[in-house]
Amino acid sequence: MSNSGFEKKDGQEPLKYISKQEAEALETELLEDYRFGKQQLIEILGHSCAMAVTKVYPLKTLPKKQPTVLIICGSKQNGAIGLICARNLRTFDYEPTIFYPKRSVESMYKDLTIQCEKMDIPFLSYLPTEVQLINDAYNLVVDAALGVEEDTGELNEPWVTILAIMKQIKIPIISLDIPSGWDIEAGNSEGINPEVLISLSAPKTCAIHFSGKHHFIAGRFLPYDIQKKYDLNLPKYPGTECVVEL
């Protein structure tokens, strides 16, 4: 399978889709060689994800009277990015609600949770199994459940049930980095089909199979030498934007 796609309009090299191994190596290099902090990275990415949501779904275009958004957060890095995305959406006057079923015991995750609670963002104690309740209550769902760190071949509860519910949701889903249930390399076998995908830093190999309406990259912060080393060939970001749509 080719690891490149999206031919640039200016005739430059095509965008590269990176493997799980490359994604992990890139992040390690940012943390160890470039001295980014872990929370610094996820703050950048969470804010970028919220910006992408506002671009596709501005407040005035939401179909329901209240600008409600459900954010489903996992217990690892994607979940932390989802918490930050929720906090930023709240400052943009959306009304996020968080479902965070398996909370991490790490202090950074606890801090992010407290920040959301202090901003009066409600947390669901359970995800309704009657999917119509979700469709009726929210305009959008942000999928921040399962990311690069998850092994989709070994999912257990509550994620098996949550994934089954998410597959039935009819309102738009925005997936962060990897749609839940997708294999990072092979793509969608038993996963969801989001309307929007926001690739973090660079698109992963599975994104080649994304067929939704909008694909964003949130990677403007990447140092040039990192981009060059991994041959990312990222598209040009317009103006001062932190995300770019392919």
JSON list of C-alpha atoms in Angstrom, two decimals:
[
{"chain": "A", "resi": 1, "resn": "MET", "atom": "CA", "xyz": [0.00, 0.00, 0.00]},
{"chain": "A", "resi": 2, "resn": "SER", "atom": "CA", "xyz": [1.25, 3.44, -0.85]},
{"chain": "A", "resi": 3, "resn": "ASN", "atom": "CA", "xyz": [1.91, 5.75, 2.05]},
{"chain": "A", "resi": 4, "resn": "SER", "atom": "CA", "xyz": [1.32, 8.91, 0.10]},
{"chain": "A", "resi": 5, "resn": "GLY", "atom": "CA", "xyz": [-1.60, 10.65, -1.47]},
{"chain": "A", "resi": 6, "resn": "PHE", "atom": "CA", "xyz": [-3.24, 14.07, -1.93]},
{"chain": "A", "resi": 7, "resn": "GLU", "atom": "CA", "xyz": [-1.20, 15.46, -4.79]},
{"chain": "A", "resi": 8, "resn": "LYS", "atom": "CA", "xyz": [-0.36, 19.07, -4.07]},
{"chain": "A", "resi": 9, "resn": "LYS", "atom": "CA", "xyz": [-1.80, 21.69, -6.37]},
{"chain": "A", "resi": 10, "resn": "ASP", "atom": "CA", "xyz": [1.58, 23.34, -6.80]},
{"chain": "A", "resi": 11, "resn": "GLY", "atom": "CA", "xyz": [3.12, 20.14, -8.16]},
{"chain": "A", "resi": 12, "resn": "GLN", "atom": "CA", "xyz": [5.28, 19.39, -5.11]},
{"chain": "A", "resi": 13, "resn": "GLU", "atom": "CA", "xyz": [5.65, 15.96, -3.58]},
{"chain": "A", "resi": 14, "resn": "PRO", "atom": "CA", "xyz": [2.43, 14.28, -2.40]},
{"chain": "A", "resi": 15, "resn": "LEU", "atom": "CA", "xyz": [1.39, 14.29, 1.23]},
{"chain": "A", "resi": 16, "resn": "LYS", "atom": "CA", "xyz": [2.77, 11.38, 3.23]},
{"chain": "A", "resi": 17, "resn": "TYR", "atom": "CA", "xyz": [0.61, 9.11, 5.38]},
{"chain": "A", "resi": 18, "resn": "ILE", "atom": "CA", "xyz": [2.69, 7.82, 8.29]},
{"chain": "A", "resi": 19, "resn": "SER", "atom": "CA", "xyz": [2.71, 4.45, 10.05]},
{"chain": "A", "resi": 20, "resn": "LYS", "atom": "CA", "xyz": [2.20, 3.82, 13.75]},
{"chain": "A", "resi": 21, "resn": "GLN", "atom": "CA", "xyz": [5.95, 3.36, 14.16]},
{"chain": "A", "resi": 22, "resn": "GLU", "atom": "CA", "xyz": [6.69, 6.67, 12.43]},
{"chain": "A", "resi": 23, "resn": "ALA", "atom": "CA", "xyz": [4.02, 8.48, 14.48]},
{"chain": "A", "resi": 24, "resn": "GLU", "atom": "CA", "xyz": [5.51, 7.21, 17.72]},
{"chain": "A", "resi": 25, "resn": "ALA", "atom": "CA", "xyz": [9.07, 8.05, 16.64]},
{"chain": "A", "resi": 26, "resn": "LEU", "atom": "CA", "xyz": [8.01, 11.55, 15.57]},
{"chain": "A", "resi": 27, "resn": "GLU", "atom": "CA", "xyz": [6.36, 12.25, 18.92]},
{"chain": "A", "resi": 28, "resn": "THR", "atom": "CA", "xyz": [9.34, 10.86, 20.85]},
{"chain": "A", "resi": 29, "resn": "GLU", "atom": "CA", "xyz": [11.64, 13.17, 18.92]},
{"chain": "A", "resi": 30, "resn": "LEU", "atom": "CA", "xyz": [9.44, 16.18, 19.68]},
{"chain": "A", "resi": 31, "resn": "LEU", "atom": "CA", "xyz": [9.47, 15.33, 23.38]},
{"chain": "A", "resi": 32, "resn": "GLU", "atom": "CA", "xyz": [13.12, 14.35, 23.80]},
{"chain": "A", "resi": 33, "resn": "ASP", "atom": "CA", "xyz": [15.07, 16.29, 21.17]},
{"chain": "A", "resi": 34, "resn": "TYR", "atom": "CA", "xyz": [12.92, 19.39, 20.69]},
{"chain": "A", "resi": 35, "resn": "ARG", "atom": "CA", "xyz": [11.95, 19.55, 24.37]},
{"chain": "A", "resi": 36, "resn": "PHE", "atom": "CA", "xyz": [8.23, 19.92, 23.86]},
{"chain": "A", "resi": 37, "resn": "GLY", "atom": "CA", "xyz": [6.28, 19.05, 26.98]},
{"chain": "A", "resi": 38, "resn": "LYS", "atom": "CA", "xyz": [3.61, 16.35, 26.80]},
{"chain": "A", "resi": 39, "resn": "GLN", "atom": "CA", "xyz": [0.87, 18.68, 27.97]},
{"chain": "A", "resi": 40, "resn": "GLN", "atom": "CA", "xyz": [2.16, 21.42, 25.67]},
{"chain": "A", "resi": 41, "resn": "LEU", "atom": "CA", "xyz": [1.71, 19.11, 22.67]},
{"chain": "A", "resi": 42, "resn": "ILE", "atom": "CA", "xyz": [-1.77, 17.99, 23.57]},
{"chain": "A", "resi": 43, "resn": "GLU", "atom": "CA", "xyz": [-2.82, 21.57, 24.34]},
{"chain": "A", "resi": 44, "resn": "ILE", "atom": "CA", "xyz": [-1.78, 22.60, 20.82]},
{"chain": "A", "resi": 45, "resn": "LEU", "atom": "CA", "xyz": [-3.60, 19.65, 19.30]},
{"chain": "A", "resi": 46, "resn": "GLY", "atom": "CA", "xyz": [-6.75, 20.03, 21.40]},
{"chain": "A", "resi": 47, "resn": "HIS", "atom": "CA", "xyz": [-7.05, 23.70, 20.51]},
{"chain": "A", "resi": 48, "resn": "SER", "atom": "CA", "xyz": [-6.49, 22.89, 16.83]},
{"chain": "A", "resi": 49, "resn": "CYS", "atom": "CA", "xyz": [-9.23, 20.25, 16.92]},
{"chain": "A", "resi": 50, "resn": "ALA", "atom": "CA", "xyz": [-11.68, 22.74, 18.40]},
{"chain": "A", "resi": 51, "resn": "MET", "atom": "CA", "xyz": [-10.79, 25.22, 15.66]},
{"chain": "A", "resi": 52, "resn": "ALA", "atom": "CA", "xyz": [-11.46, 22.59, 12.99]},
{"chain": "A", "resi": 53, "resn": "VAL", "atom": "CA", "xyz": [-14.88, 21.88, 14.51]},
{"chain": "A", "resi": 54, "resn": "THR", "atom": "CA", "xyz": [-15.79, 25.57, 14.38]},
{"chain": "A", "resi": 55, "resn": "LYS", "atom": "CA", "xyz": [-14.78, 25.77, 10.72]},
{"chain": "A", "resi": 56, "resn": "VAL", "atom": "CA", "xyz": [-17.04, 22.94, 9.60]},
{"chain": "A", "resi": 57, "resn": "TYR", "atom": "CA", "xyz": [-19.87, 23.54, 12.06]},
{"chain": "A", "resi": 58, "resn": "PRO", "atom": "CA", "xyz": [-20.13, 27.26, 12.94]},
{"chain": "A", "resi": 59, "resn": "LEU", "atom": "CA", "xyz": [-22.56, 28.04, 15.75]},
{"chain": "A", "resi": 60, "resn": "LYS", "atom": "CA", "xyz": [-25.09, 29.68, 13.43]},
{"chain": "A", "resi": 61, "resn": "THR", "atom": "CA", "xyz": [-25.31, 26.57, 11.23]},
{"chain": "A", "resi": 62, "resn": "LEU", "atom": "CA", "xyz": [-26.10, 24.04, 13.96]},
{"chain": "A", "resi": 63, "resn": "PRO", "atom": "CA", "xyz": [-29.59, 22.59, 13.51]},
{"chain": "A", "resi": 64, "resn": "LYS", "atom": "CA", "xyz": [-30.62, 22.52, 17.17]},
{"chain": "A", "resi": 65, "resn": "LYS", "atom": "CA", "xyz": [-31.49, 25.55, 19.28]},
{"chain": "A", "resi": 66, "resn": "GLN", "atom": "CA", "xyz": [-28.72, 24.77, 21.77]},
{"chain": "A", "resi": 67, "resn": "PRO", "atom": "CA", "xyz": [-25.16, 24.36, 20.40]},
{"chain": "A", "resi": 68, "resn": "THR", "atom": "CA", "xyz": [-24.69, 20.97, 22.07]},
{"chain": "A", "resi": 69, "resn": "VAL", "atom": "CA", "xyz": [-21.71, 18.73, 21.32]},
{"chain": "A", "resi": 70, "resn": "LEU", "atom": "CA", "xyz": [-20.94, 15.31, 22.83]},
{"chain": "A", "resi": 71, "resn": "ILE", "atom": "CA", "xyz": [-17.24, 14.49, 23.28]},
{"chain": "A", "resi": 72, "resn": "ILE", "atom": "CA", "xyz": [-16.42, 10.82, 23.89]},
{"chain": "A", "resi": 73, "resn": "CYS", "atom": "CA", "xyz": [-13.00, 10.55, 25.55]},
{"chain": "A", "resi": 74, "resn": "GLY", "atom": "CA", "xyz": [-10.74, 7.56, 26.00]},
{"chain": "A", "resi": 75, "resn": "SER", "atom": "CA", "xyz": [-8.29, 7.07, 28.83]},
{"chain": "A", "resi": 76, "resn": "LYS", "atom": "CA", "xyz": [-5.13, 7.71, 26.81]},
{"chain": "A", "resi": 77, "resn": "GLN", "atom": "CA", "xyz": [-3.73, 10.61, 24.78]},
{"chain": "A", "resi": 78, "resn": "ASN", "atom": "CA", "xyz": [-6.66, 10.95, 22.37]},
{"chain": "A", "resi": 79, "resn": "GLY", "atom": "CA", "xyz": [-8.95, 11.29, 25.36]},
{"chain": "A", "resi": 80, "resn": "ALA", "atom": "CA", "xyz": [-6.81, 14.06, 26.83]},
{"chain": "A", "resi": 81, "resn": "ILE", "atom": "CA", "xyz": [-6.93, 15.90, 23.51]},
{"chain": "A", "resi": 82, "resn": "GLY", "atom": "CA", "xyz": [-10.70, 15.47, 23.58]},
{"chain": "A", "resi": 83, "resn": "LEU", "atom": "CA", "xyz": [-10.89, 17.06, 27.04]},
{"chain": "A", "resi": 84, "resn": "ILE", "atom": "CA", "xyz": [-8.89, 20.06, 25.80]},
{"chain": "A", "resi": 85, "resn": "CYS", "atom": "CA", "xyz": [-11.05, 20.25, 22.68]},
{"chain": "A", "resi": 86, "resn": "ALA", "atom": "CA", "xyz": [-14.15, 20.34, 24.91]},
{"chain": "A", "resi": 87, "resn": "ARG", "atom": "CA", "xyz": [-12.70, 23.11, 27.06]},
{"chain": "A", "resi": 88, "resn": "ASN", "atom": "CA", "xyz": [-11.87, 25.19, 24.00]},
{"chain": "A", "resi": 89, "resn": "LEU", "atom": "CA", "xyz": [-15.30, 24.62, 22.44]},
{"chain": "A", "resi": 90, "resn": "ARG", "atom": "CA", "xyz": [-16.80, 25.90, 25.68]},
{"chain": "A", "resi": 91, "resn": "THR", "atom": "CA", "xyz": [-14.85, 29.15, 25.35]},
{"chain": "A", "resi": 92, "resn": "PHE", "atom": "CA", "xyz": [-16.18, 29.43, 21.78]},
{"chain": "A", "resi": 93, "resn": "ASP", "atom": "CA", "xyz": [-19.76, 29.32, 23.16]},
{"chain": "A", "resi": 94, "resn": "TYR", "atom": "CA", "xyz": [-20.57, 25.74, 22.23]},
{"chain": "A", "resi": 95, "resn": "GLU", "atom": "CA", "xyz": [-22.18, 23.56, 24.90]},
{"chain": "A", "resi": 96, "resn": "PRO", "atom": "CA", "xyz": [-20.01, 20.44, 25.21]},
{"chain": "A", "resi": 97, "resn": "THR", "atom": "CA", "xyz": [-20.86, 17.40, 27.28]},
{"chain": "A", "resi": 98, "resn": "ILE", "atom": "CA", "xyz": [-18.17, 14.81, 28.00]},
{"chain": "A", "resi": 99, "resn": "PHE", "atom": "CA", "xyz": [-18.46, 11.05, 28.28]},
{"chain": "A", "resi": 100, "resn": "TYR", "atom": "CA", "xyz": [-15.25, 9.81, 29.90]},
{"chain": "A", "resi": 101, "resn": "PRO", "atom": "CA", "xyz": [-15.92, 6.26, 31.12]},
{"chain": "A", "resi": 102, "resn": "LYS", "atom": "CA", "xyz": [-12.39, 5.09, 32.06]},
{"chain": "A", "resi": 103, "resn": "ARG", "atom": "CA", "xyz": [-10.58, 7.98, 33.68]},
{"chain": "A", "resi": 104, "resn": "SER", "atom": "CA", "xyz": [-6.82, 7.96, 33.77]},
{"chain": "A", "resi": 105, "resn": "VAL", "atom": "CA", "xyz": [-5.13, 8.14, 37.16]},
{"chain": "A", "resi": 106, "resn": "GLU", "atom": "CA", "xyz": [-2.29, 10.30, 35.79]},
{"chain": "A", "resi": 107, "resn": "SER", "atom": "CA", "xyz": [-2.15, 13.79, 37.27]},
{"chain": "A", "resi": 108, "resn": "MET", "atom": "CA", "xyz": [-2.25, 15.56, 33.91]},
{"chain": "A", "resi": 109, "resn": "TYR", "atom": "CA", "xyz": [-5.52, 13.85, 32.99]},
{"chain": "A", "resi": 110, "resn": "LYS", "atom": "CA", "xyz": [-6.96, 14.65, 36.41]},
{"chain": "A", "resi": 111, "resn": "ASP", "atom": "CA", "xyz": [-6.01, 18.31, 35.94]},
{"chain": "A", "resi": 112, "resn": "LEU", "atom": "CA", "xyz": [-7.67, 18.44, 32.52]},
{"chain": "A", "resi": 113, "resn": "THR", "atom": "CA", "xyz": [-10.81, 16.88, 33.99]},
{"chain": "A", "resi": 114, "resn": "ILE", "atom": "CA", "xyz": [-10.92, 19.43, 36.80]},
{"chain": "A", "resi": 115, "resn": "GLN", "atom": "CA", "xyz": [-10.49, 22.27, 34.30]},
{"chain": "A", "resi": 116, "resn": "CYS", "atom": "CA", "xyz": [-13.55, 21.05, 32.40]},
{"chain": "A", "resi": 117, "resn": "GLU", "atom": "CA", "xyz": [-15.56, 20.63, 35.59]},
{"chain": "A", "resi": 118, "resn": "LYS", "atom": "CA", "xyz": [-14.61, 24.15, 36.72]},
{"chain": "A", "resi": 119, "resn": "MET", "atom": "CA", "xyz": [-15.93, 25.47, 33.38]},
{"chain": "A", "resi": 120, "resn": "ASP", "atom": "CA", "xyz": [-19.29, 23.81, 34.12]},
{"chain": "A", "resi": 121, "resn": "ILE", "atom": "CA", "xyz": [-18.93, 21.22, 31.38]},
{"chain": "A", "resi": 122, "resn": "PRO", "atom": "CA", "xyz": [-21.17, 18.29, 32.35]},
{"chain": "A", "resi": 123, "resn": "PHE", "atom": "CA", "xyz": [-19.92, 14.70, 32.38]},
{"chain": "A", "resi": 124, "resn": "LEU", "atom": "CA", "xyz": [-22.25, 11.82, 31.51]},
{"chain": "A", "resi": 125, "resn": "SER", "atom": "CA", "xyz": [-22.26, 8.86, 33.87]},
{"chain": "A", "resi": 126, "resn": "TYR", "atom": "CA", "xyz": [-23.26, 6.52, 31.03]},
{"chain": "A", "resi": 127, "resn": "LEU", "atom": "CA", "xyz": [-23.76, 6.58, 27.27]},
{"chain": "A", "resi": 128, "resn": "PRO", "atom": "CA", "xyz": [-27.41, 5.98, 26.33]},
{"chain": "A", "resi": 129, "resn": "THR", "atom": "CA", "xyz": [-27.88, 2.68, 24.53]},
{"chain": "A", "resi": 130, "resn": "GLU", "atom": "CA", "xyz": [-30.95, 4.15, 22.83]},
{"chain": "A", "resi": 131, "resn": "VAL", "atom": "CA", "xyz": [-29.07, 5.98, 20.08]},
{"chain": "A", "resi": 132, "resn": "GLN", "atom": "CA", "xyz": [-31.99, 8.25, 19.23]},
{"chain": "A", "resi": 133, "resn": "LEU", "atom": "CA", "xyz": [-31.49, 9.98, 22.57]},
{"chain": "A", "resi": 134, "resn": "ILE", "atom": "CA", "xyz": [-27.99, 10.98, 21.43]},
{"chain": "A", "resi": 135, "resn": "ASN", "atom": "CA", "xyz": [-29.23, 12.07, 18.00]},
{"chain": "A", "resi": 136, "resn": "ASP", "atom": "CA", "xyz": [-31.95, 14.21, 19.60]},
{"chain": "A", "resi": 137, "resn": "ALA", "atom": "CA", "xyz": [-29.79, 15.79, 22.31]},
{"chain": "A", "resi": 138, "resn": "TYR", "atom": "CA", "xyz": [-26.67, 16.78, 20.37]},
{"chain": "A", "resi": 139, "resn": "ASN", "atom": "CA", "xyz": [-25.70, 18.44, 17.11]},
{"chain": "A", "resi": 140, "resn": "LEU", "atom": "CA", "xyz": [-22.33, 16.68, 16.83]},
{"chain": "A", "resi": 141, "resn": "VAL", "atom": "CA", "xyz": [-20.21, 13.95, 18.37]},
{"chain": "A", "resi": 142, "resn": "VAL", "atom": "CA", "xyz": [-16.44, 14.31, 18.78]},
{"chain": "A", "resi": 143, "resn": "ASP", "atom": "CA", "xyz": [-14.76, 10.91, 18.76]},
{"chain": "A", "resi": 144, "resn": "ALA", "atom": "CA", "xyz": [-11.70, 11.14, 21.00]},
{"chain": "A", "resi": 145, "resn": "ALA", "atom": "CA", "xyz": [-11.98, 7.57, 22.20]},
{"chain": "A", "resi": 146, "resn": "LEU", "atom": "CA", "xyz": [-9.40, 5.30, 20.60]},
{"chain": "A", "resi": 147, "resn": "GLY", "atom": "CA", "xyz": [-6.15, 6.60, 19.14]},
{"chain": "A", "resi": 148, "resn": "VAL", "atom": "CA", "xyz": [-2.66, 5.50, 18.08]},
{"chain": "A", "resi": 149, "resn": "GLU", "atom": "CA", "xyz": [-2.00, 3.87, 21.44]},
{"chain": "A", "resi": 150, "resn": "GLU", "atom": "CA", "xyz": [-4.95, 1.49, 21.24]},
{"chain": "A", "resi": 151, "resn": "ASP", "atom": "CA", "xyz": [-4.91, -2.04, 19.82]},
{"chain": "A", "resi": 152, "resn": "THR", "atom": "CA", "xyz": [-8.27, -2.33, 18.07]},
{"chain": "A", "resi": 153, "resn": "GLY", "atom": "CA", "xyz": [-7.85, -6.10, 17.85]},
{"chain": "A", "resi": 154, "resn": "GLU", "atom": "CA", "xyz": [-8.00, -6.41, 21.64]},
{"chain": "A", "resi": 155, "resn": "LEU", "atom": "CA", "xyz": [-10.85, -4.10, 22.62]},
{"chain": "A", "resi": 156, "resn": "ASN", "atom": "CA", "xyz": [-12.72, -4.88, 25.81]},
{"chain": "A", "resi": 157, "resn": "GLU", "atom": "CA", "xyz": [-15.57, -3.30, 27.71]},
{"chain": "A", "resi": 158, "resn": "PRO", "atom": "CA", "xyz": [-16.75, -0.63, 27.88]},
{"chain": "A", "resi": 159, "resn": "TRP", "atom": "CA", "xyz": [-15.31, 0.10, 24.43]},
{"chain": "A", "resi": 160, "resn": "VAL", "atom": "CA", "xyz": [-16.96, -2.81, 22.64]},
{"chain": "A", "resi": 161, "resn": "THR", "atom": "CA", "xyz": [-20.39, -1.51, 23.69]},
{"chain": "A", "resi": 162, "resn": "ILE", "atom": "CA", "xyz": [-19.47, 2.14, 23.13]},
{"chain": "A", "resi": 163, "resn": "LEU", "atom": "CA", "xyz": [-18.22, 1.40, 19.62]},
{"chain": "A", "resi": 164, "resn": "ALA", "atom": "CA", "xyz": [-21.42, -0.48, 18.81]},
{"chain": "A", "resi": 165, "resn": "ILE", "atom": "CA", "xyz": [-23.45, 2.55, 19.92]},
{"chain": "A", "resi": 166, "resn": "MET", "atom": "CA", "xyz": [-21.25, 4.99, 17.98]},
{"chain": "A", "resi": 167, "resn": "LYS", "atom": "CA", "xyz": [-21.75, 3.02, 14.76]},
{"chain": "A", "resi": 168, "resn": "GLN", "atom": "CA", "xyz": [-25.48, 3.72, 14.99]},
{"chain": "A", "resi": 169, "resn": "ILE", "atom": "CA", "xyz": [-25.23, 7.47, 15.56]},
{"chain": "A", "resi": 170, "resn": "LYS", "atom": "CA", "xyz": [-26.82, 9.50, 12.75]},
{"chain": "A", "resi": 171, "resn": "ILE", "atom": "CA", "xyz": [-25.58, 13.00, 13.59]},
{"chain": "A", "resi": 172, "resn": "PRO", "atom": "CA", "xyz": [-22.12, 14.07, 12.30]},
{"chain": "A", "resi": 173, "resn": "ILE", "atom": "CA", "xyz": [-19.09, 12.51, 13.98]},
{"chain": "A", "resi": 174, "resn": "ILE", "atom": "CA", "xyz": [-15.70, 14.23, 14.09]},
{"chain": "A", "resi": 175, "resn": "SER", "atom": "CA", "xyz": [-12.85, 11.79, 14.73]},
{"chain": "A", "resi": 176, "resn": "LEU", "atom": "CA", "xyz": [-9.53, 12.88, 16.20]},
{"chain": "A", "resi": 177, "resn": "ASP", "atom": "CA", "xyz": [-6.55, 11.31, 14.41]},
{"chain": "A", "resi": 178, "resn": "ILE", "atom": "CA", "xyz": [-7.92, 7.76, 14.03]},
{"chain": "A", "resi": 179, "resn": "PRO", "atom": "CA", "xyz": [-11.63, 6.95, 13.82]},
{"chain": "A", "resi": 180, "resn": "SER", "atom": "CA", "xyz": [-12.51, 4.62, 16.68]},
{"chain": "A", "resi": 181, "resn": "GLY", "atom": "CA", "xyz": [-12.39, 0.98, 15.66]},
{"chain": "A", "resi": 182, "resn": "TRP", "atom": "CA", "xyz": [-10.02, 1.60, 12.74]},
{"chain": "A", "resi": 183, "resn": "ASP", "atom": "CA", "xyz": [-6.69, -0.15, 12.43]},
{"chain": "A", "resi": 184, "resn": "ILE", "atom": "CA", "xyz": [-3.97, 2.52, 12.14]},
{"chain": "A", "resi": 185, "resn": "GLU", "atom": "CA", "xyz": [-2.49, 0.80, 9.11]},
{"chain": "A", "resi": 186, "resn": "ALA", "atom": "CA", "xyz": [-5.35, -1.07, 7.40]},
{"chain": "A", "resi": 187, "resn": "GLY", "atom": "CA", "xyz": [-8.17, 1.38, 8.03]},
{"chain": "A", "resi": 188, "resn": "ASN", "atom": "CA", "xyz": [-11.81, 0.62, 8.67]},
{"chain": "A", "resi": 189, "resn": "SER", "atom": "CA", "xyz": [-12.82, -2.95, 9.29]},
{"chain": "A", "resi": 190, "resn": "GLU", "atom": "CA", "xyz": [-15.21, -2.71, 12.23]},
{"chain": "A", "resi": 191, "resn": "GLY", "atom": "CA", "xyz": [-15.03, 0.99, 12.98]},
{"chain": "A", "resi": 192, "resn": "ILE", "atom": "CA", "xyz": [-17.19, 4.08, 12.61]},
{"chain": "A", "resi": 193, "resn": "ASN", "atom": "CA", "xyz": [-17.57, 6.30, 9.55]},
{"chain": "A", "resi": 194, "resn": "PRO", "atom": "CA", "xyz": [-16.98, 9.91, 10.60]},
{"chain": "A", "resi": 195, "resn": "GLU", "atom": "CA", "xyz": [-17.97, 12.92, 8.55]},
{"chain": "A", "resi": 196, "resn": "VAL", "atom": "CA", "xyz": [-14.81, 14.77, 9.62]},
{"chain": "A", "resi": 197, "resn": "LEU", "atom": "CA", "xyz": [-11.30, 13.48, 10.34]},
{"chain": "A", "resi": 198, "resn": "ILE", "atom": "CA", "xyz": [-8.71, 15.66, 12.06]},
{"chain": "A", "resi": 199, "resn": "SER", "atom": "CA", "xyz": [-5.25, 14.15, 11.60]},
{"chain": "A", "resi": 200, "resn": "LEU", "atom": "CA", "xyz": [-2.87, 15.14, 14.40]},
{"chain": "A", "resi": 201, "resn": "SER", "atom": "CA", "xyz": [0.63, 16.26, 13.36]},
{"chain": "A", "resi": 202, "resn": "ALA", "atom": "CA", "xyz": [0.41, 14.22, 10.12]},
{"chain": "A", "resi": 203, "resn": "PRO", "atom": "CA", "xyz": [-2.16, 11.84, 8.64]},
{"chain": "A", "resi": 204, "resn": "LYS", "atom": "CA", "xyz": [-1.81, 8.18, 9.55]},
{"chain": "A", "resi": 205, "resn": "THR", "atom": "CA", "xyz": [-1.83, 5.39, 6.96]},
{"chain": "A", "resi": 206, "resn": "CYS", "atom": "CA", "xyz": [-5.47, 4.53, 7.69]},
{"chain": "A", "resi": 207, "resn": "ALA", "atom": "CA", "xyz": [-6.54, 8.03, 6.56]},
{"chain": "A", "resi": 208, "resn": "ILE", "atom": "CA", "xyz": [-6.01, 6.94, 2.96]},
{"chain": "A", "resi": 209, "resn": "HIS", "atom": "CA", "xyz": [-9.31, 5.08, 3.37]},
{"chain": "A", "resi": 210, "resn": "PHE", "atom": "CA", "xyz": [-11.21, 8.06, 4.81]},
{"chain": "A", "resi": 211, "resn": "SER", "atom": "CA", "xyz": [-14.20, 8.88, 2.61]},
{"chain": "A", "resi": 212, "resn": "GLY", "atom": "CA", "xyz": [-15.95, 11.51, 4.72]},
{"chain": "A", "resi": 213, "resn": "LYS", "atom": "CA", "xyz": [-16.58, 15.14, 3.78]},
{"chain": "A", "resi": 214, "resn": "HIS", "atom": "CA", "xyz": [-13.74, 16.99, 5.53]},
{"chain": "A", "resi": 215, "resn": "HIS", "atom": "CA", "xyz": [-10.16, 15.98, 6.34]},
{"chain": "A", "resi": 216, "resn": "PHE", "atom": "CA", "xyz": [-8.04, 18.43, 8.34]},
{"chain": "A", "resi": 217, "resn": "ILE", "atom": "CA", "xyz": [-4.42, 18.29, 9.45]},
{"chain": "A", "resi": 218, "resn": "ALA", "atom": "CA", "xyz": [-3.38, 19.90, 12.72]},
{"chain": "A", "resi": 219, "resn": "GLY", "atom": "CA", "xyz": [0.39, 20.04, 12.42]},
{"chain": "A", "resi": 220, "resn": "ARG", "atom": "CA", "xyz": [1.48, 23.58, 11.76]},
{"chain": "A", "resi": 221, "resn": "PHE", "atom": "CA", "xyz": [3.56, 23.57, 14.94]},
{"chain": "A", "resi": 222, "resn": "LEU", "atom": "CA", "xyz": [5.89, 20.85, 13.62]},
{"chain": "A", "resi": 223, "resn": "PRO", "atom": "CA", "xyz": [9.47, 22.14, 13.23]},
{"chain": "A", "resi": 224, "resn": "TYR", "atom": "CA", "xyz": [10.66, 22.23, 9.63]},
{"chain": "A", "resi": 225, "resn": "ASP", "atom": "CA", "xyz": [13.49, 19.76, 10.27]},
{"chain": "A", "resi": 226, "resn": "ILE", "atom": "CA", "xyz": [10.98, 17.21, 11.58]},
{"chain": "A", "resi": 227, "resn": "GLN", "atom": "CA", "xyz": [8.80, 17.69, 8.52]},
{"chain": "A", "resi": 228, "resn": "LYS", "atom": "CA", "xyz": [11.81, 17.22, 6.27]},
{"chain": "A", "resi": 229, "resn": "LYS", "atom": "CA", "xyz": [13.18, 14.19, 8.13]},
{"chain": "A", "resi": 230, "resn": "TYR", "atom": "CA", "xyz": [9.90, 12.28, 7.82]},
{"chain": "A", "resi": 231, "resn": "ASP", "atom": "CA", "xyz": [9.17, 13.56, 4.28]},
{"chain": "A", "resi": 232, "resn": "LEU", "atom": "CA", "xyz": [5.75, 14.73, 5.41]},
{"chain": "A", "resi": 233, "resn": "ASN", "atom": "CA", "xyz": [5.20, 17.17, 2.53]},
{"chain": "A", "resi": 234, "resn": "LEU", "atom": "CA", "xyz": [2.48, 18.94, 4.51]},
{"chain": "A", "resi": 235, "resn": "PRO", "atom": "CA", "xyz": [0.24, 21.34, 2.60]},
{"chain": "A", "resi": 236, "resn": "LYS", "atom": "CA", "xyz": [0.64, 25.08, 3.06]},
{"chain": "A", "resi": 237, "resn": "TYR", "atom": "CA", "xyz": [-1.38, 26.44, 5.96]},
{"chain": "A", "resi": 238, "resn": "PRO", "atom": "CA", "xyz": [-3.41, 29.52, 4.98]},
{"chain": "A", "resi": 239, "resn": "GLY", "atom": "CA", "xyz": [-2.67, 32.78, 6.76]},
{"chain": "A", "resi": 240, "resn": "THR", "atom": "CA", "xyz": [-2.22, 32.18, 10.47]},
{"chain": "A", "resi": 241, "resn": "GLU", "atom": "CA", "xyz": [-4.44, 29.09, 10.59]},
{"chain": "A", "resi": 242, "resn": "CYS", "atom": "CA", "xyz": [-3.43, 26.19, 12.85]},
{"chain": "A", "resi": 243, "resn": "VAL", "atom": "CA", "xyz": [-5.32, 23.64, 10.73]},
{"chain": "A", "resi": 244, "resn": "VAL", "atom": "CA", "xyz": [-5.55, 23.05, 7.00]},
{"chain": "A", "resi": 245, "resn": "GLU", "atom": "CA", "xyz": [-8.24, 21.17, 5.09]},
{"chain": "A", "resi": 246, "resn": "LEU", "atom": "CA", "xyz": [-7.19, 18.77, 2.37]}
]
